């Protein structure tokens, strides 16, 4: 597929801090995916395309005399449409918070995101009339240590959970990972 993403942003800056309101359109025509009917069955000889409209408000703030602390708060509204019968259509709210502390060669990052999806044209359970809904929770913590000019070591923990009234869409994942990053 191809994806086109024009974006318009209006922002107010003061120092390194800012508040921004943005609108973005994602247009994604697929090369080899077909449109679907109202039940999700493929319609041969067609070409699927998604259009996602996204509005977002972001506040980025540095704290403390040296800017050691930084927070970023985002609120997003997303509307997705497809060119078929609307089987993939959804509405989404997303709220996210990031916090970063940096001192010397150490950086600690924390992140929390919550998303709520509503699919007006998908049935959650066969034989019932409830529409599909899903809530996602993401939490992350990462500690970085700059080793020298090019190398950084990190240790991270990520947690992700999806709750849905469609059993096959619910899951929970916990990941601990560590590594070395080379940047030149």
Coordinates of N, CA, C and O in Angstrom, one line a residue, residues 105-106 142-147 151-155 178-181:
X105 N 24.7 11.5 32.3 CA 24.7 10.4 31.3 C 23.4 9.5 31.4 O 23.3 8.5 30.7
X106 N 22.5 9.8 32.3 CA 21.4 9.0 32.6 C 20.1 9.7 32.1 O 19.9 10.9 32.2
X142 N 11.8 3.1 30.7 CA 13.1 2.8 30.1 C 14.2 3.7 30.7 O 14.0 4.9 31.0
X143 N 15.3 3.0 31.0 CA 16.4 3.7 31.6 C 17.6 3.6 30.6 O 17.9 2.5 30.2
X144 N 18.2 4.7 30.3 CA 19.3 4.8 29.4 C 20.5 5.3 30.1 O 20.5 6.2 31.0
X145 N 21.7 4.8 29.7 CA 23.0 5.2 30.2 C 23.9 5.4 29.0 O 24.2 4.5 28.3
X146 N 24.3 6.7 28.8 CA 25.3 7.0 27.8 C 26.6 6.5 28.2 O 27.2 6.9 29.2
X147 N 27.2 5.6 27.4 CA 28.5 4.9 27.7 C 29.7 5.8 27.2 O 30.7 5.9 27.8
X151 N 27.8 5.1 22.0 CA 27.1 3.9 22.6 C 26.3 4.3 23.8 O 26.7 5.0 24.6
X152 N 25.0 3.7 23.8 CA 24.1 3.9 24.9 C 23.6 2.5 25.3 O 23.2 1.7 24.4
X153 N 23.5 2.2 26.6 CA 22.9 1.0 27.1 C 21.5 1.3 27.6 O 21.3 2.4 28.1
X154 N 20.6 0.4 27.5 CA 19.3 0.6 28.1 C 18.7 -0.7 28.7 O 19.0 -1.8 28.3
X155 N 17.7 -0.4 29.6 CA 16.9 -1.5 30.2 C 15.5 -1.0 30.2 O 15.2 0.2 30.5
X178 N 16.6 -5.4 27.1 CA 17.9 -4.6 27.3 C 18.7 -4.6 26.0 O 18.5 -5.5 25.2
X179 N 19.5 -3.6 25.9 CA 20.4 -3.6 24.7 C 21.4 -2.5 24.6 O 21.5 -1.7 25.6
X180 N 22.1 -2.5 23.6 CA 23.1 -1.4 23.3 C 22.7 -0.8 22.0 O 22.3 -1.4 21.0
X181 N 22.8 0.6 22.0 CA 22.4 1.3 20.8 C 23.7 2.1 20.3 O 24.4 2.7 21.1

